[in-house]
PDB file of C-alpha atoms and ligand atoms in Angstrom:
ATOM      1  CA  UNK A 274       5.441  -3.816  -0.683  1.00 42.00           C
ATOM      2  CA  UNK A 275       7.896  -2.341  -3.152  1.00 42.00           C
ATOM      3  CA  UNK A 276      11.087  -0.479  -1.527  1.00 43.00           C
ATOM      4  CA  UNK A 277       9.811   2.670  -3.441  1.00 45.00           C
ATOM      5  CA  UNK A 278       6.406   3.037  -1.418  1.00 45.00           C
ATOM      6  CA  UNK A 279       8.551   2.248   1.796  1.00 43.00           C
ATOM      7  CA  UNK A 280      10.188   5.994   1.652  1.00 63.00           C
ATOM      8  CA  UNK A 281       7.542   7.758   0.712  1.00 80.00           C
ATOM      9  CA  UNK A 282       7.100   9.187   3.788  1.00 85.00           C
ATOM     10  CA  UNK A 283      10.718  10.976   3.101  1.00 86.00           C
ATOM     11  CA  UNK A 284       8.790  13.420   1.048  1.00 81.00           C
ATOM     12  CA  UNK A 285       6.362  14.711   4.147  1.00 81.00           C
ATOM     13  CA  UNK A 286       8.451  14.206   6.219  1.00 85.00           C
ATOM     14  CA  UNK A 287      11.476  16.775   7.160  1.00 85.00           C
ATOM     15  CA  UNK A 288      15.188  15.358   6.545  1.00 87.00           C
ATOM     16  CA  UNK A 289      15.960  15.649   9.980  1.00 91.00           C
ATOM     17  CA  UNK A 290      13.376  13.186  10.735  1.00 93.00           C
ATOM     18  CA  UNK A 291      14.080  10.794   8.388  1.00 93.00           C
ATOM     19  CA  UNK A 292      16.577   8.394  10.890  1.00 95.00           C
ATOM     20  CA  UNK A 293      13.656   8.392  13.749  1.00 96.00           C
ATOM     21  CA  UNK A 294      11.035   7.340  10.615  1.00 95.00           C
ATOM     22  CA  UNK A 295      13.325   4.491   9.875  1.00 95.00           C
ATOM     23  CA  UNK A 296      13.974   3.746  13.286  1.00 96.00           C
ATOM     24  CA  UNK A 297      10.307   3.407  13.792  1.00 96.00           C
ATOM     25  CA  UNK A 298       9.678   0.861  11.179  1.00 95.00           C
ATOM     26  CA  UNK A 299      13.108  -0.928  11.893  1.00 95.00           C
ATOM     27  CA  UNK A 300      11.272  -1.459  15.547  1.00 95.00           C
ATOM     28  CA  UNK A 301       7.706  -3.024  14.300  1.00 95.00           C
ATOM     29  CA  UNK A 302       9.996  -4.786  12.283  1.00 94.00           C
ATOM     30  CA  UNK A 303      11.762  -7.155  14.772  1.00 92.00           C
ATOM     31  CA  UNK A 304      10.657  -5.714  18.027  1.00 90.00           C
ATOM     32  CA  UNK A 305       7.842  -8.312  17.942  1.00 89.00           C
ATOM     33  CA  UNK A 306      10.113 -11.246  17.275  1.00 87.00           C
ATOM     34  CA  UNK A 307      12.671 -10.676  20.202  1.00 87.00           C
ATOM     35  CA  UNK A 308      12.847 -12.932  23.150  1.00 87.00           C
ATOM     36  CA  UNK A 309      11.863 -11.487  26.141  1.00 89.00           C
ATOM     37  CA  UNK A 310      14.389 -10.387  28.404  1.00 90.00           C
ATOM     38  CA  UNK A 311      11.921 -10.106  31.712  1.00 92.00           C
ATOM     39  CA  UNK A 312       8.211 -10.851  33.022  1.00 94.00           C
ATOM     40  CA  UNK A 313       6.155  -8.270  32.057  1.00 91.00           C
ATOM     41  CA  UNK A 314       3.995  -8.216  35.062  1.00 93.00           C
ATOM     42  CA  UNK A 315       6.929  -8.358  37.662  1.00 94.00           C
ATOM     43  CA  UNK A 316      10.118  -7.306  35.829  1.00 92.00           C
ATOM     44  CA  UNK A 317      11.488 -10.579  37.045  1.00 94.00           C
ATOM     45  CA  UNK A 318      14.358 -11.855  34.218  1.00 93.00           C
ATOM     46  CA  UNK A 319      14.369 -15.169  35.473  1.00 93.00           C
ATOM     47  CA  UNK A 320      11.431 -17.755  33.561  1.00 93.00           C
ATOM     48  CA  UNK A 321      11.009 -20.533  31.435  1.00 93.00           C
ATOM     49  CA  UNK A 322       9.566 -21.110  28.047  1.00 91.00           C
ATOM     50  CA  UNK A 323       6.443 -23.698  28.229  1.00 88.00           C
ATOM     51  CA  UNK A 324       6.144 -26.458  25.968  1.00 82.00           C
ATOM     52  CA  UNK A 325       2.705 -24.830  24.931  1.00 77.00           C
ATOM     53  CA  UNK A 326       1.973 -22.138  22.585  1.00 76.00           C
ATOM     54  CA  UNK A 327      -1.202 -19.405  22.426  1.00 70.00           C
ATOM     55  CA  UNK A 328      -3.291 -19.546  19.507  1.00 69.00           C
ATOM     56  CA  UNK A 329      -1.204 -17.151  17.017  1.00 67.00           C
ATOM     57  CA  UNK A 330       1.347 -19.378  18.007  1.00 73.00           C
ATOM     58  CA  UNK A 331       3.628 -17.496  19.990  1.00 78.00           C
ATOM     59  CA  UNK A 332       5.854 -19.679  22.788  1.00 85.00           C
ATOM     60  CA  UNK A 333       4.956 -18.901  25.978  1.00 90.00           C
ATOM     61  CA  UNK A 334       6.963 -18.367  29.353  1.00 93.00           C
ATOM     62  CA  UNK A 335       6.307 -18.623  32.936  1.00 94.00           C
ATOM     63  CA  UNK A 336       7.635 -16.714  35.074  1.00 95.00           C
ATOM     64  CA  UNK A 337       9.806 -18.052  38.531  1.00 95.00           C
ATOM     65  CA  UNK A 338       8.380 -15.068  40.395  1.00 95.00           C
ATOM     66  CA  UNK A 339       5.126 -14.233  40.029  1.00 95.00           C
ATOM     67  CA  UNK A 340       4.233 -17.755  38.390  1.00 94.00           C
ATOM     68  CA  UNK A 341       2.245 -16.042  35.442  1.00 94.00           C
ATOM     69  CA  UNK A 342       2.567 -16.939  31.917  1.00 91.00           C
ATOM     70  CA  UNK A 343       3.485 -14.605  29.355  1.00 91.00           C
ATOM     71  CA  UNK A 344       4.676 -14.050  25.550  1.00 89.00           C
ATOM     72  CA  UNK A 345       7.116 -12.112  23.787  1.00 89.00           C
ATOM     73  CA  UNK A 346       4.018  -9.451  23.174  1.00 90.00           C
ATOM     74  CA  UNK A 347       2.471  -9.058  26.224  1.00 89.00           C
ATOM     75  CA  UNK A 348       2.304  -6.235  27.744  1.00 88.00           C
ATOM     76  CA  UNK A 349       3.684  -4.143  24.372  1.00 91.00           C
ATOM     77  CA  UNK A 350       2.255  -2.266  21.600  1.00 92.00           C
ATOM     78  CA  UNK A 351       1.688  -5.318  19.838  1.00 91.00           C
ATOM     79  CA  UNK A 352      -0.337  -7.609  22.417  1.00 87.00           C
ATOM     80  CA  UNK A 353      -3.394  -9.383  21.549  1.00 82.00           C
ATOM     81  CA  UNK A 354      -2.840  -8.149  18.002  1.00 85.00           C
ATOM     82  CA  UNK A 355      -2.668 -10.479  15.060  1.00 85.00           C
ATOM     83  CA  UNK A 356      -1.302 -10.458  11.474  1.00 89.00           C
ATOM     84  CA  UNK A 357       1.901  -8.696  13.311  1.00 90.00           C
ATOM     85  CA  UNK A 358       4.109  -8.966   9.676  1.00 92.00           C
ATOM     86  CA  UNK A 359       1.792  -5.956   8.732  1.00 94.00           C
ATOM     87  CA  UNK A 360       3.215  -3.911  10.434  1.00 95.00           C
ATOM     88  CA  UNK A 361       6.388  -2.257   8.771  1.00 95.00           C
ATOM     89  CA  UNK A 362       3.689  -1.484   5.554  1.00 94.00           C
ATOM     90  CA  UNK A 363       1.053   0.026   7.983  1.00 95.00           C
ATOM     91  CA  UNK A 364       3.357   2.486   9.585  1.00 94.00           C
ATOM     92  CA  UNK A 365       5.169   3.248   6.193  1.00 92.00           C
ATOM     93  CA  UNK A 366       1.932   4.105   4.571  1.00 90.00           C
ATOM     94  CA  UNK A 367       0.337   6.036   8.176  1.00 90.00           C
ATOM     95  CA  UNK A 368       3.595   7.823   7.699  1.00 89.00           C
ATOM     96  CA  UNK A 369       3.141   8.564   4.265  1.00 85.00           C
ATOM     97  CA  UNK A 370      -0.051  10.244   5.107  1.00 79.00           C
ATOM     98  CA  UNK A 371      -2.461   7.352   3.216  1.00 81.00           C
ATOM     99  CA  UNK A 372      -6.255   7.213   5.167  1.00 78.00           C
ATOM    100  CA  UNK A 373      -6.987   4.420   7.264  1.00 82.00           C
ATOM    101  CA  UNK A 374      -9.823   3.252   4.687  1.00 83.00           C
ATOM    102  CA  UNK A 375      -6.900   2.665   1.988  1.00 85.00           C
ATOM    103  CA  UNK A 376      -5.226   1.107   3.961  1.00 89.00           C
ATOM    104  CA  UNK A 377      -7.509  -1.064   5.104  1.00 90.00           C
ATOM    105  CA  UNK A 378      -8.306  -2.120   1.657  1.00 91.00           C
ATOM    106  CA  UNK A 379      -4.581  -1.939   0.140  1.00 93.00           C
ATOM    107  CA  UNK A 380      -3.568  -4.430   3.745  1.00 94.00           C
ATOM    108  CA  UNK A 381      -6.983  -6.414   3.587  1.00 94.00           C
ATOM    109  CA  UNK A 382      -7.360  -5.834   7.475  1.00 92.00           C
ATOM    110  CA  UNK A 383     -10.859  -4.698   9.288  1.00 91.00           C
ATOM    111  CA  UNK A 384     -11.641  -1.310  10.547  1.00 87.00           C
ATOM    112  CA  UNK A 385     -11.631  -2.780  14.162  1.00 90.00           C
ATOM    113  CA  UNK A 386      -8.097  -3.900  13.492  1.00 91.00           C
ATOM    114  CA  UNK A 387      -7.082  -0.439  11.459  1.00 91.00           C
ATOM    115  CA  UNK A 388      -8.206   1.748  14.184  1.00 89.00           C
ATOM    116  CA  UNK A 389      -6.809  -0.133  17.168  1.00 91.00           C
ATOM    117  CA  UNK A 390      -3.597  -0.284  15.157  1.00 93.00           C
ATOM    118  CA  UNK A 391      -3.785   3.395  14.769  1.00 92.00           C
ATOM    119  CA  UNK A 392      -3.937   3.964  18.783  1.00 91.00           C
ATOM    120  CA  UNK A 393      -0.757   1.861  19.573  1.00 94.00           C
ATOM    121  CA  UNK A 394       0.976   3.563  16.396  1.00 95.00           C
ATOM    122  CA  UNK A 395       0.037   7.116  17.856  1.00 92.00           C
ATOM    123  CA  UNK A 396       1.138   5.715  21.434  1.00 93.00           C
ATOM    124  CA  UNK A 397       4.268   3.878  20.235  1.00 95.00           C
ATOM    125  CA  UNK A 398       5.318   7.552  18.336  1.00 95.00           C
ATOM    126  CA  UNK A 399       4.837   9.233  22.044  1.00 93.00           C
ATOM    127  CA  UNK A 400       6.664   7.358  24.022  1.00 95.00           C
ATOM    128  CA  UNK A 401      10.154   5.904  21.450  1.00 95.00           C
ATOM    129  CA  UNK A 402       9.820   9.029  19.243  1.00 96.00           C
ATOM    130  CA  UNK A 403       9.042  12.040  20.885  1.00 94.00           C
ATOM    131  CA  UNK A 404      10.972  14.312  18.253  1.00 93.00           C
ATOM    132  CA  UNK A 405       8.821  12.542  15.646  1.00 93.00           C
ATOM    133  CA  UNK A 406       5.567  12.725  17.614  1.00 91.00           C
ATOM    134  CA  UNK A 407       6.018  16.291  17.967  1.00 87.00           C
ATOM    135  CA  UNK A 408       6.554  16.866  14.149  1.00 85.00           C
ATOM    136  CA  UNK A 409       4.133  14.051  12.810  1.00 85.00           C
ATOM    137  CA  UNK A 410       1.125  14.214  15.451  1.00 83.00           C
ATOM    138  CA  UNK A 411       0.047  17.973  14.646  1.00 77.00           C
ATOM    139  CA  UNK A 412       0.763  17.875  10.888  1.00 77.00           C
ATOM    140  CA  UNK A 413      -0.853  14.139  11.005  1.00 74.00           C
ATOM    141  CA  UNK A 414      -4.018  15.457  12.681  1.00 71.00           C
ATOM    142  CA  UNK A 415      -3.413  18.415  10.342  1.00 65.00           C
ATOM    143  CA  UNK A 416      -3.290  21.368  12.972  1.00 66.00           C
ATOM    144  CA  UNK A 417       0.723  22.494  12.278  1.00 70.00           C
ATOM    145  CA  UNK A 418       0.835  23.189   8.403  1.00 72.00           C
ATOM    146  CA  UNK A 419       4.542  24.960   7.708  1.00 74.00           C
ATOM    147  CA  UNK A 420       5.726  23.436   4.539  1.00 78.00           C
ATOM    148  CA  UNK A 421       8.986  21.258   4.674  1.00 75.00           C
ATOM    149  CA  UNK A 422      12.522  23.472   3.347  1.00 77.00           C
ATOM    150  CA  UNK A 423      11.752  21.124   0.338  1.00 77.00           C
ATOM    151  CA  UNK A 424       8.310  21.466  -0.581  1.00 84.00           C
ATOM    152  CA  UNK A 425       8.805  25.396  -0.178  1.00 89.00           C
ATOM    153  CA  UNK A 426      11.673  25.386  -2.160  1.00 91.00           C
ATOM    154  CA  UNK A 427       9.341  23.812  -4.789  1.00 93.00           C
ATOM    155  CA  UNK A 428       6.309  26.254  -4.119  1.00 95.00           C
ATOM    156  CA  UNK A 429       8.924  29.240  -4.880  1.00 95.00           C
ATOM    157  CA  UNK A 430       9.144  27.598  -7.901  1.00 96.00           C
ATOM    158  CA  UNK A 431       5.808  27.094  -8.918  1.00 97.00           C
ATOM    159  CA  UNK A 432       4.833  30.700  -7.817  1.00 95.00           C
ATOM    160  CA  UNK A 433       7.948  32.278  -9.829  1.00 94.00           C
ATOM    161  CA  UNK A 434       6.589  30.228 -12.457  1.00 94.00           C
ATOM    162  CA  UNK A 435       3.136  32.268 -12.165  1.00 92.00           C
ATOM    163  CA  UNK A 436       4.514  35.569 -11.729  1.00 88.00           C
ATOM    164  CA  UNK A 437       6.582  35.251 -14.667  1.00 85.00           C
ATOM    165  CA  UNK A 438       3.417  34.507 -16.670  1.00 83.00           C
ATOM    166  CA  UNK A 439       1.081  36.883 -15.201  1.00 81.00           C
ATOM    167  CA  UNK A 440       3.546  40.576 -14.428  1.00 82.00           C
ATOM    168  CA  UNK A 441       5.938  39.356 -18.053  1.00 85.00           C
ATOM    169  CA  UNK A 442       5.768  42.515 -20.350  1.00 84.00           C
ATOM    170  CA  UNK A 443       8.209  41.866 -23.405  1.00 87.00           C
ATOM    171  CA  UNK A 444       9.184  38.666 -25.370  1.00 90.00           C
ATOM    172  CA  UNK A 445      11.402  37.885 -27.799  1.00 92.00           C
ATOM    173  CA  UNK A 446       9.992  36.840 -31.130  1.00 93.00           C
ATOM    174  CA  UNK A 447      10.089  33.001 -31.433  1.00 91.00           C
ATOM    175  CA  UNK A 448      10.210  33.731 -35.459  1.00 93.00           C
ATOM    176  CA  UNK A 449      11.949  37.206 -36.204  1.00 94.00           C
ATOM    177  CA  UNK A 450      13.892  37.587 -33.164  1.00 91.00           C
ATOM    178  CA  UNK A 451      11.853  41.361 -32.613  1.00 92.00           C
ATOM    179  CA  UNK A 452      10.653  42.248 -29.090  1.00 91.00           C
ATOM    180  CA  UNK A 453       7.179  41.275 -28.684  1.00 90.00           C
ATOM    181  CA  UNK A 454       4.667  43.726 -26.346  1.00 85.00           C
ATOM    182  CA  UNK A 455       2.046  42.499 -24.404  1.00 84.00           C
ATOM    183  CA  UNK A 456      -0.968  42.767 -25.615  1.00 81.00           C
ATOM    184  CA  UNK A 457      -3.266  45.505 -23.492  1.00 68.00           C
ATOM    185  CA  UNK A 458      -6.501  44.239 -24.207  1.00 59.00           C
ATOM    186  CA  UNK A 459      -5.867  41.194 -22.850  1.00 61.00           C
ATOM    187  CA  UNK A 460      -4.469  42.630 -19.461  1.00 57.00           C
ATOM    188  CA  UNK A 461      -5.197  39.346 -17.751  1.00 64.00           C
ATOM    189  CA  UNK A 462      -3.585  37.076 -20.457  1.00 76.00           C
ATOM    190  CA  UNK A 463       0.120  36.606 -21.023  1.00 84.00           C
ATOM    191  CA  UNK A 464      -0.808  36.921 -24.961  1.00 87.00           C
ATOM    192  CA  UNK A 465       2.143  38.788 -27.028  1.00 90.00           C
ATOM    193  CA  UNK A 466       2.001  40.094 -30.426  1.00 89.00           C
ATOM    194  CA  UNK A 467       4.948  41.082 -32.941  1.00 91.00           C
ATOM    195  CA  UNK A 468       4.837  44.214 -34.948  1.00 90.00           C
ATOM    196  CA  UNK A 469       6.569  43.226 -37.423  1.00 92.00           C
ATOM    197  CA  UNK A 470       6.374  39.842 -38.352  1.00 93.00           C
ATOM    198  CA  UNK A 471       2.329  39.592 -36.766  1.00 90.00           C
ATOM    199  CA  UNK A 472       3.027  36.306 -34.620  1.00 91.00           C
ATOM    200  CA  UNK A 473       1.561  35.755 -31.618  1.00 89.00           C
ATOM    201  CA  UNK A 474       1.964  33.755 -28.603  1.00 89.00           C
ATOM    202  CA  UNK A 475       0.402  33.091 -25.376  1.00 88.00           C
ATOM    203  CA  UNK A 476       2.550  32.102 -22.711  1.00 88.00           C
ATOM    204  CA  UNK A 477       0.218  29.755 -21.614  1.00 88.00           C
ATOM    205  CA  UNK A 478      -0.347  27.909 -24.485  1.00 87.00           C
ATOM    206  CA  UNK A 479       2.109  24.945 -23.943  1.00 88.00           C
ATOM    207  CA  UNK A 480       0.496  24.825 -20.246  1.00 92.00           C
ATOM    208  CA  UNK A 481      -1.926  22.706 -18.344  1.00 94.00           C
ATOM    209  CA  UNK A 482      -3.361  26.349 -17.660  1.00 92.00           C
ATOM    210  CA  UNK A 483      -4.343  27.338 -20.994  1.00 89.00           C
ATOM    211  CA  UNK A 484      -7.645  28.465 -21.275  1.00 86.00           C
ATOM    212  CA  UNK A 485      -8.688  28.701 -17.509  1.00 88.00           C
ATOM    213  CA  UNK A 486      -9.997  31.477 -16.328  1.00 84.00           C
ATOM    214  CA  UNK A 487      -9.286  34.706 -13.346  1.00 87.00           C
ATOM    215  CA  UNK A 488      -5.749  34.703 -13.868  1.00 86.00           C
ATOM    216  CA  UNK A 489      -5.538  37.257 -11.143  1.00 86.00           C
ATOM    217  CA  UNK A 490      -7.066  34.272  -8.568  1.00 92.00           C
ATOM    218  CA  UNK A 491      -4.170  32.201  -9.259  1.00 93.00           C
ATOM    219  CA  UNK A 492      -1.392  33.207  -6.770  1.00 93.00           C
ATOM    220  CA  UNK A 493      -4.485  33.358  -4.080  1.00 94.00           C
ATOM    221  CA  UNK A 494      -5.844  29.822  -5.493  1.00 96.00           C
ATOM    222  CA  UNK A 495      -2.094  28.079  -5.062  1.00 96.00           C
ATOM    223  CA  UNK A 496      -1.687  29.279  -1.317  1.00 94.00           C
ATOM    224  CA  UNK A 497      -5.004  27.685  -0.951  1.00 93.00           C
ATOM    225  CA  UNK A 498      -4.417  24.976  -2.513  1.00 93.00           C
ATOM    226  CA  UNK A 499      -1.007  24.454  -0.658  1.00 91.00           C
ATOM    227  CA  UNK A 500      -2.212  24.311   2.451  1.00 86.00           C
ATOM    228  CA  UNK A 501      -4.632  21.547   1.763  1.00 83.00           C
ATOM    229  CA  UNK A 502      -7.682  23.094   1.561  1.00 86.00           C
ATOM    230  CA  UNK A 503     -10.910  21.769   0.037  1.00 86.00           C
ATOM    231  CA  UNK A 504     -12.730  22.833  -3.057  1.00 90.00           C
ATOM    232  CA  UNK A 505     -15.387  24.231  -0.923  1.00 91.00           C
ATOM    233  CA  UNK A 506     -13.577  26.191   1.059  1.00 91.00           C
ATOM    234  CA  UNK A 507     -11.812  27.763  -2.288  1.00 93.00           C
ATOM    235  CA  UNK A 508     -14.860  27.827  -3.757  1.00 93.00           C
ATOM    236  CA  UNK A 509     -16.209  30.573  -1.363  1.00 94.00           C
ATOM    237  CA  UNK A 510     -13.020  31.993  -0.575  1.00 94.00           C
ATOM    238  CA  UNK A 511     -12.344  32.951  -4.065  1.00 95.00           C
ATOM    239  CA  UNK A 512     -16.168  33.113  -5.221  1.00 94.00           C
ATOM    240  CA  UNK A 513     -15.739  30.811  -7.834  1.00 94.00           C
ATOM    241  CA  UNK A 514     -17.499  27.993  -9.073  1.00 94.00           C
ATOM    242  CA  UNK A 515     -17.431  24.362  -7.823  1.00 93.00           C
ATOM    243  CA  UNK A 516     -17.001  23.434 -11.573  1.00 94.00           C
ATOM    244  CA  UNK A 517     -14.472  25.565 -11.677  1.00 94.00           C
ATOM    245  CA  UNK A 518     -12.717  24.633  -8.040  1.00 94.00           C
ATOM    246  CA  UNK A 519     -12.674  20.794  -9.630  1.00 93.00           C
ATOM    247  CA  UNK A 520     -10.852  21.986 -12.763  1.00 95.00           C
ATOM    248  CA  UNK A 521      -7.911  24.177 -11.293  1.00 96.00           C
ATOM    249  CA  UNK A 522      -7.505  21.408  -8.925  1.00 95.00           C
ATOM    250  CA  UNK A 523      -7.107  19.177 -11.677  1.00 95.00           C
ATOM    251  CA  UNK A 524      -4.884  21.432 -13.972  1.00 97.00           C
ATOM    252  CA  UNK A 525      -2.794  22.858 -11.631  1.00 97.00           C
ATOM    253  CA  UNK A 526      -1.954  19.843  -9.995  1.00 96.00           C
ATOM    254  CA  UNK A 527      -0.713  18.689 -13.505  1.00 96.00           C
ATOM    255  CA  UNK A 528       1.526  21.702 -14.389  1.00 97.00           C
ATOM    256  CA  UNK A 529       2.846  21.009 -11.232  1.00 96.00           C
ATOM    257  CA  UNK A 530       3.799  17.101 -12.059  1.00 94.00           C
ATOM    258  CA  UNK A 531       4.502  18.825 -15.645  1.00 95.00           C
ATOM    259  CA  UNK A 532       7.311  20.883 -13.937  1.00 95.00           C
ATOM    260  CA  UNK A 533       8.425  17.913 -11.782  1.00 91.00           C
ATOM    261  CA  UNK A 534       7.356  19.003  -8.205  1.00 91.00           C
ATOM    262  CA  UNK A 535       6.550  16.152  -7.376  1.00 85.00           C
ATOM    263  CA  UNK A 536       7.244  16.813  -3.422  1.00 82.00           C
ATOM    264  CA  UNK A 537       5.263  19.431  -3.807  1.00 88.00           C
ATOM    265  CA  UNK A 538       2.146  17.323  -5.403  1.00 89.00           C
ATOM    266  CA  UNK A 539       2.427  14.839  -3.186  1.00 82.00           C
ATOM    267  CA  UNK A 540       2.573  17.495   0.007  1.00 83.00           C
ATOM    268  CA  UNK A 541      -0.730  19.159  -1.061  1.00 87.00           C
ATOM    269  CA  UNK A 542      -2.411  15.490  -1.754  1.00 82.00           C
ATOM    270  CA  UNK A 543      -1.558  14.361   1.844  1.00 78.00           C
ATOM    271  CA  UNK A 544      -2.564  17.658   3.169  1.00 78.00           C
ATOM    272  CA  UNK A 545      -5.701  17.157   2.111  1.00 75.00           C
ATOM    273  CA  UNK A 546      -5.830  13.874   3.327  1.00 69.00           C
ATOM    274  CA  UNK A 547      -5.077  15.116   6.541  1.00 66.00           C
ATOM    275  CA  UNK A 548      -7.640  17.921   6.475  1.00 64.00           C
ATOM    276  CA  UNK A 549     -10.288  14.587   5.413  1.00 58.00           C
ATOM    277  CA  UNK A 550      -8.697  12.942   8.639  1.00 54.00           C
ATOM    278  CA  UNK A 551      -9.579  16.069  11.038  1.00 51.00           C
ATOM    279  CA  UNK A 552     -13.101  16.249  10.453  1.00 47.00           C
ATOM    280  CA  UNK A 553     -16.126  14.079  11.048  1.00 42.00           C
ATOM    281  CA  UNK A 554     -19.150  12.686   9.776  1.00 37.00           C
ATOM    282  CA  UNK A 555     -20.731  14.675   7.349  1.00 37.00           C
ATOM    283  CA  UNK A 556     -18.244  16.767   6.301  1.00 43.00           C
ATOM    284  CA  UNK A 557     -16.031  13.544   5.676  1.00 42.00           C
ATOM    285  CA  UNK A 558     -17.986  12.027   3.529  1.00 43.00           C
ATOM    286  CA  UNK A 559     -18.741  15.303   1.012  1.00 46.00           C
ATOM    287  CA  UNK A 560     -15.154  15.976   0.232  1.00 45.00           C
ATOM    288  CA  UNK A 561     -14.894  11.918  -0.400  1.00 45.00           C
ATOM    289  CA  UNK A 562     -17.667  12.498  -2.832  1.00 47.00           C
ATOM    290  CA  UNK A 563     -15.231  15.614  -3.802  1.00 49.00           C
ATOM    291  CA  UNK A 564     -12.533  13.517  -3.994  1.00 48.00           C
ATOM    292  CA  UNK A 565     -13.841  11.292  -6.718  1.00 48.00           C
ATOM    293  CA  UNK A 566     -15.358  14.261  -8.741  1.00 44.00           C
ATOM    294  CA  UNK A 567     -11.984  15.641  -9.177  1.00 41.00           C
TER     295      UNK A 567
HETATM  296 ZN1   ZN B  43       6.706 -12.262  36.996  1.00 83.29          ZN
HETATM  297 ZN1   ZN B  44       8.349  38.691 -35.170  1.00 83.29          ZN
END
């Protein structure tokens, strides 16, 4: 995996997190490798190693206590697990908010494997990381969802960027210099017309939102959107229509990228990966098939 994907996570994750995140993967990293220091069943630290090995050949010890053989990984996270150089990219991308079903296909493991893998992540957070697990777990199962200092820092942005287009009342002339009006007919569209030269200009033209519709909708529509919710809970929220719900996702999304918030793009995709994460059956599958519509 590139370096790039591995700090991804940086961006859902708050800064003061960050050391614990790396910490974490630092641990699947060479935990698994280390040389035990004592029996796992007895705490004993005095055994041999065996001339055998198990089948995912691992040496194996014996202990002078308890007489019981052992490996490096039993009795941790990663017993009885295989394909153990996996690791550091499955916790990177769990961190990063990707679903287990990418994963699966981006890592090439099976669902059996993915889901156990899951367990001893969510256990190995718990118990090494507490300050992590009590960040990660909620927003992860998506049940805390307070923006990051960054990604509201971003959303002021974006929403200055809306009210500037939507309450604007005067513009300069891009051709005479002349203070343009707003036009009143068009109460709902930052459209502006010069007097004395006749040019026009709609703020929005040079937008990904040009030509969509219910302006007033979109300060509601981005809070929505923010916190990761689907297009059929907007849909009904806002009485608008799914076609409709698909597009703005689409388009605003874009302006976004357009205006380089890219923390906060990425925040509202793995929101609503999250939100995918905390429901079942049914409902899972319908906003997949949303997911590919839009
Ligand atoms: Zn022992
Ligand atoms: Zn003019």
């Amino acid at each position: 995996m590139k370096k790039q994907k591995e700090v991804d996570y940086y961006k859902v994750i708050p800064k003061y997190l960050h050391k614990d995140a790396d910490a974490l993967i630092d641990y699947v990293k060479y935990f698994p490798y280390q040389f035990p220091t004592e029996c796992p069943f007895c705490g004993y630290r005095s055994f041999k190693q065996t001339s055998g090995t198990n089948t995912a050949g691992e040496p194996r010890f014996v202990c002078y206590s308890c007489k019981r053989n052992f490996s490096q990984l039993t009795g941790t996270y990663f017993a009885q697990m295989k394909q153990i150089e996996l690791w550091p990219d499955f916790v990177a991308l769990r961190l990063t908010g990707i679903s287990l079903i990418k994963i699966k296909n981006i890592l090439g493991m099976s669902m059996h494997a993915i889901t156990n893998r899951e367990k001893a992540l969510q256990k190995m957070v718990k118990d090494l990381f507490p300050d992590l697990a009590e960040w990660w777990l909620p927003h992860h199962q998506w049940q805390d969802r307070r923006l990051t200092s960054q990604v509201e820092k971003e959303k002021q942005v974006f929403m200055s960027f809306l009210d500037t287009l939507l309450y604007q009342e005067t513009l300069d002339c891009p051709t005479c210099g002349n203070v343009m009006k707003r036009l009143e007919a068009s109460k709902h569209r930052p459209y502006f017309v010069c007097h004395r030269c006749k040019t026009s200009k709609n703020l929005l033209s040079n937008t990904e939102l040009f030509r969509l519709d219910h302006v007033d909708l979109w300060h509601a529509y981005t809070n929505y959107l923010i916190k990761g919710e689907s297009n059929l809970t907007i849909q009904d929220m806002l009485k608008i229509s799914h076609i409709c719900a698909l597009n703005w996702r689409k388009r605003f999304i874009k302006q976004m990228t357009s205006m380089g918030l890219d923390e906060l793009v990425f925040w509202i995709n793995w929101q609503w990966g999250r939100r995918q994460g905390s429901i079942k059956g049914a409902e899972i599958s319908k906003s997949r098939k949303n997911d590919q519509e839009s």
